[in-house]
PDB file of C-alpha atoms in Angstrom:
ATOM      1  CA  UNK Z   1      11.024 107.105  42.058  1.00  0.00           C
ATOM      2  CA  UNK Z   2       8.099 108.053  39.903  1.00  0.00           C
ATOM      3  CA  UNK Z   3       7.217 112.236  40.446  1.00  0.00           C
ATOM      4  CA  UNK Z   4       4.019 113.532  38.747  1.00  0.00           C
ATOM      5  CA  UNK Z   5       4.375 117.572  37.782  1.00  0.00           C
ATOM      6  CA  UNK Z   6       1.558 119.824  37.459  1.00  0.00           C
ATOM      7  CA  UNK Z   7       1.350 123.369  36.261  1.00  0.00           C
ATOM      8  CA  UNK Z   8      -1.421 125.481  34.156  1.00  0.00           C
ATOM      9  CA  UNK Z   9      -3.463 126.061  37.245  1.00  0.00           C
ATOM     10  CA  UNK Z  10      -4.503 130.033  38.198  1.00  0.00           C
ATOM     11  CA  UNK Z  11      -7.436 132.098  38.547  1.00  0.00           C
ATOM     12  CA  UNK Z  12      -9.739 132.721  34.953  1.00  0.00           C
ATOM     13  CA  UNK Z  13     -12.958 134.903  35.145  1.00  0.00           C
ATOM     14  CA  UNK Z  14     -16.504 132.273  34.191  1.00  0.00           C
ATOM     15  CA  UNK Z  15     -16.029 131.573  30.538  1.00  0.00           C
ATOM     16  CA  UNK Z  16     -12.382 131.337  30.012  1.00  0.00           C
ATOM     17  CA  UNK Z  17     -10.241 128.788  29.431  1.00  0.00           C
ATOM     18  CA  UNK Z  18      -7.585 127.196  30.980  1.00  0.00           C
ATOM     19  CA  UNK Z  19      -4.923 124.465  29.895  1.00  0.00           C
ATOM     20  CA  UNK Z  20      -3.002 121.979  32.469  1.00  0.00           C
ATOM     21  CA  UNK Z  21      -0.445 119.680  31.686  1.00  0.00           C
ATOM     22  CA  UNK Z  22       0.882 116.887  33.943  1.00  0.00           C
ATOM     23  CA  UNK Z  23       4.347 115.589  33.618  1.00  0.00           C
ATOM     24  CA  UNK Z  24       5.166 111.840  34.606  1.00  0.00           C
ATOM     25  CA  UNK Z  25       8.986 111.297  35.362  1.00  0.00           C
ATOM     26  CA  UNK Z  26      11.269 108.334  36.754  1.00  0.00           C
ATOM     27  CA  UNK Z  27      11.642 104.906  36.082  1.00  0.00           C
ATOM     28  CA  UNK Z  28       8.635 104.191  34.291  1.00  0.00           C
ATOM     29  CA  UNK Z  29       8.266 101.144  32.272  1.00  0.00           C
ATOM     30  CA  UNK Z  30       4.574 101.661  30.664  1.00  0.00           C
ATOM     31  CA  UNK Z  31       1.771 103.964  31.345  1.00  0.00           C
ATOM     32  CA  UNK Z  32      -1.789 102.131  31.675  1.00  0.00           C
ATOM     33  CA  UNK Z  33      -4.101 105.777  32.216  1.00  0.00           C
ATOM     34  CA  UNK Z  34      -3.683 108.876  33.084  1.00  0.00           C
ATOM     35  CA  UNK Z  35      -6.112 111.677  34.327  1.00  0.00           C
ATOM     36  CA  UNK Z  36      -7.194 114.179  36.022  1.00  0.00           C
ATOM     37  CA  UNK Z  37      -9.519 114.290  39.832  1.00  0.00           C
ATOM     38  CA  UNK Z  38     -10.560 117.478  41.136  1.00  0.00           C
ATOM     39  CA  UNK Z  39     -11.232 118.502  45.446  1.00  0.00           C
ATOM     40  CA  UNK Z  40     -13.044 121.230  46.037  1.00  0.00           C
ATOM     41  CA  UNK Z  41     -13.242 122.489  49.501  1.00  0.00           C
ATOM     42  CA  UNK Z  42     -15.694 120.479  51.565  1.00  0.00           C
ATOM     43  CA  UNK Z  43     -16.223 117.511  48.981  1.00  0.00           C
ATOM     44  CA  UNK Z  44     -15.092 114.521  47.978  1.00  0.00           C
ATOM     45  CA  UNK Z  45     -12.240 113.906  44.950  1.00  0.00           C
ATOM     46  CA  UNK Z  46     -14.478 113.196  41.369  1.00  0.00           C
ATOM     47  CA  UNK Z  47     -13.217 112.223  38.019  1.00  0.00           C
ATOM     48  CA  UNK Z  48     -12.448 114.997  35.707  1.00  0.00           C
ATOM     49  CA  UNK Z  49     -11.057 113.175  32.743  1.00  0.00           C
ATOM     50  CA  UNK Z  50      -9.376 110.153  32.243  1.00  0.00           C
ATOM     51  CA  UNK Z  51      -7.143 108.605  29.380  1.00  0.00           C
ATOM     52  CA  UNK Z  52      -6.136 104.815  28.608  1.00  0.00           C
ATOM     53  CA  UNK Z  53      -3.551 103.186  27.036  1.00  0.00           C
ATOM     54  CA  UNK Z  54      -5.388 102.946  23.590  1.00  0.00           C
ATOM     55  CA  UNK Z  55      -6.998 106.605  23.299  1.00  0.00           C
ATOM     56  CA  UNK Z  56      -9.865 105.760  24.999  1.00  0.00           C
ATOM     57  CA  UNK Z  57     -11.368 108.418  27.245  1.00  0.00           C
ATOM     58  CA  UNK Z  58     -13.755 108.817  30.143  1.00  0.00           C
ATOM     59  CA  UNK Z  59     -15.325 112.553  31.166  1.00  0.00           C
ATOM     60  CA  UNK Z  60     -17.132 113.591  34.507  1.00  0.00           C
ATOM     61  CA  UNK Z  61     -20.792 114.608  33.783  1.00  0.00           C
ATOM     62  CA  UNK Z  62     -20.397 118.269  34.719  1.00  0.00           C
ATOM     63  CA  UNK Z  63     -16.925 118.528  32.266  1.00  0.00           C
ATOM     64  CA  UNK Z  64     -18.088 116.876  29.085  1.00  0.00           C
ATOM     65  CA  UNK Z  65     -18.601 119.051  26.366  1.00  0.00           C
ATOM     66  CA  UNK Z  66     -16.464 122.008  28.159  1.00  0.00           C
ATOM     67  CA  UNK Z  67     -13.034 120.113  28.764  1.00  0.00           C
ATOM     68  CA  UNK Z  68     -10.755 118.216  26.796  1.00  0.00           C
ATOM     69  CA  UNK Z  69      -8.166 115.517  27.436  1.00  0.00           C
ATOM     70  CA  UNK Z  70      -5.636 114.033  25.851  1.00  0.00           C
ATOM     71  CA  UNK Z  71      -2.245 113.152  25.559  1.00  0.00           C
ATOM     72  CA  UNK Z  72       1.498 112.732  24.634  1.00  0.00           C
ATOM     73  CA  UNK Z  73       2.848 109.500  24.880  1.00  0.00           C
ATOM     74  CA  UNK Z  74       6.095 110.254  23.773  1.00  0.00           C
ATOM     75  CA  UNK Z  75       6.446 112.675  26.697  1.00  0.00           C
ATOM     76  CA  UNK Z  76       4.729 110.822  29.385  1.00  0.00           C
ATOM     77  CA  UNK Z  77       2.837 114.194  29.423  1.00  0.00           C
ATOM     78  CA  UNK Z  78      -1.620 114.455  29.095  1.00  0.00           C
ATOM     79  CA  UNK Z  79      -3.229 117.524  29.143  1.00  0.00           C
ATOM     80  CA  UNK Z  80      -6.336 119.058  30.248  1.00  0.00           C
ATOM     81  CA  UNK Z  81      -8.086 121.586  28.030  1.00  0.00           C
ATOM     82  CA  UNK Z  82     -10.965 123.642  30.041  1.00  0.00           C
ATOM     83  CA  UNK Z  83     -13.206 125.656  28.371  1.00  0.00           C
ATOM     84  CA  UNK Z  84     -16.114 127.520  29.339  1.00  0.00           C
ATOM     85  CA  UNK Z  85     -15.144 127.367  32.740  1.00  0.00           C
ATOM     86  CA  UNK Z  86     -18.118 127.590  35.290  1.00  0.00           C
ATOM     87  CA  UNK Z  87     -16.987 128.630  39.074  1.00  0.00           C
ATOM     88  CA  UNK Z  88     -18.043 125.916  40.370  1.00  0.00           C
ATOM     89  CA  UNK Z  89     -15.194 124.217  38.874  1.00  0.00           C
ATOM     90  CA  UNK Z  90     -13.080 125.804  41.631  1.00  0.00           C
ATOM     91  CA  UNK Z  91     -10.819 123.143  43.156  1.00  0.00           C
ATOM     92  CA  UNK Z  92      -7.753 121.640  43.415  1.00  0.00           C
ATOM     93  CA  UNK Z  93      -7.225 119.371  40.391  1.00  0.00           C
ATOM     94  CA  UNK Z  94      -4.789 116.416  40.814  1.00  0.00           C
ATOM     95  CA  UNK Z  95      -3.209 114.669  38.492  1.00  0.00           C
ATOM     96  CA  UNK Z  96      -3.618 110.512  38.397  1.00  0.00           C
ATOM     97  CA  UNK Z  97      -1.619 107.877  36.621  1.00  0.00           C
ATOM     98  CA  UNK Z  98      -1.652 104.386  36.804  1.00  0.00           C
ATOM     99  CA  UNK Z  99       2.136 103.124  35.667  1.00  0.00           C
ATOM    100  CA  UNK Z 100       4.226 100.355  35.692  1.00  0.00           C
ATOM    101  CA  UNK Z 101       7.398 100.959  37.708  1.00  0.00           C
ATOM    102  CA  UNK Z 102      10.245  99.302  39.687  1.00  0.00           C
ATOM    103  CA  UNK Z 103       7.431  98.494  42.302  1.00  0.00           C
ATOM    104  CA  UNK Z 104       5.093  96.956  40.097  1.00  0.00           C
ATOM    105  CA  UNK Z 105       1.841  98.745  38.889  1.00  0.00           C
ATOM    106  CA  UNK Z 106       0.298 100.971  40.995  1.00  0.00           C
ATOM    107  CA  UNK Z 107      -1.611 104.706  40.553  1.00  0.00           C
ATOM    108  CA  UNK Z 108       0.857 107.593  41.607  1.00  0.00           C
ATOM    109  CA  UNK Z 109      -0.647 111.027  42.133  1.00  0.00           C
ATOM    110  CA  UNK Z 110       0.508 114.938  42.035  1.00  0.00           C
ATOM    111  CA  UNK Z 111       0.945 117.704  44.384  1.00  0.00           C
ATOM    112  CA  UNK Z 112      -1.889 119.350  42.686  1.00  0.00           C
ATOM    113  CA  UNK Z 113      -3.006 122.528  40.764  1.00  0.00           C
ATOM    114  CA  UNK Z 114      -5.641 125.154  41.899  1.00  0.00           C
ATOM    115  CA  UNK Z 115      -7.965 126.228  39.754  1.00  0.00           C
ATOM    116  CA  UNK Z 116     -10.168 128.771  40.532  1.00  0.00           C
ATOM    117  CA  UNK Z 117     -12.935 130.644  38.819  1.00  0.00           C
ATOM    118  CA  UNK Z 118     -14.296 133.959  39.928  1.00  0.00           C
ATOM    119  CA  UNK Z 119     -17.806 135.045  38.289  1.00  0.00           C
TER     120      UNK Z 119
END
């Protein structure tokens, strides 16, 4: 069974910074992308950040310039660097990866991570 581990969420004043990592564990035989999709109350899920298998990497609008992704392959770990955090990136941030496993290649998501940001 593939698990997905969050933890760097917590509450940051407007202009700090914040860093969340995202573990993948189990029986994982190769990792296409990984990311990160945030909920805020009363809206739909959106694209934070995204990763692919070669480096390549996909920001929302609102995020680019302020957050940072990346990631370490060796660890089946990515990370999300946020910086200049505006409140109305208050949400729940979940973290997304689309793996091969025992049941084929599908996406498998975390619990989630709150973030919120008071002004």
């Amino acid at each position: 069974q593939v698990q997905l581990v969050e933890s760097g969420g917590g509450l940051v004043q407007a202009g700090g910074s914040l860093r969340l990592s995202c573990t993948a564990s189990g029986l994982i035989f190769s990792i296409n992308a990984m990311g990160w999709y945030r909920q805020a109350p009363g809206k739909e899920r959106e694209l934070v950040a995204r990763i692919i298998g070669g480096g390549s990497t996909i920001y929302g609008d609102s995020v680019k310039g302020r957050f940072t992704i990346s990631r370490d392959n060796a660890k089946n770990t990515v990370y999300l660097q946020m910086n200049s955090l505006k409140p109305e990136d208050t949400a729940v941030y979940y973290c997304n990866a689309n793996l091969q496993g025992v049941y084929g290649t599908r996406d498998y998501w975390g619990q989630g991570t709150q973030v919120t940001v008071s002004s």
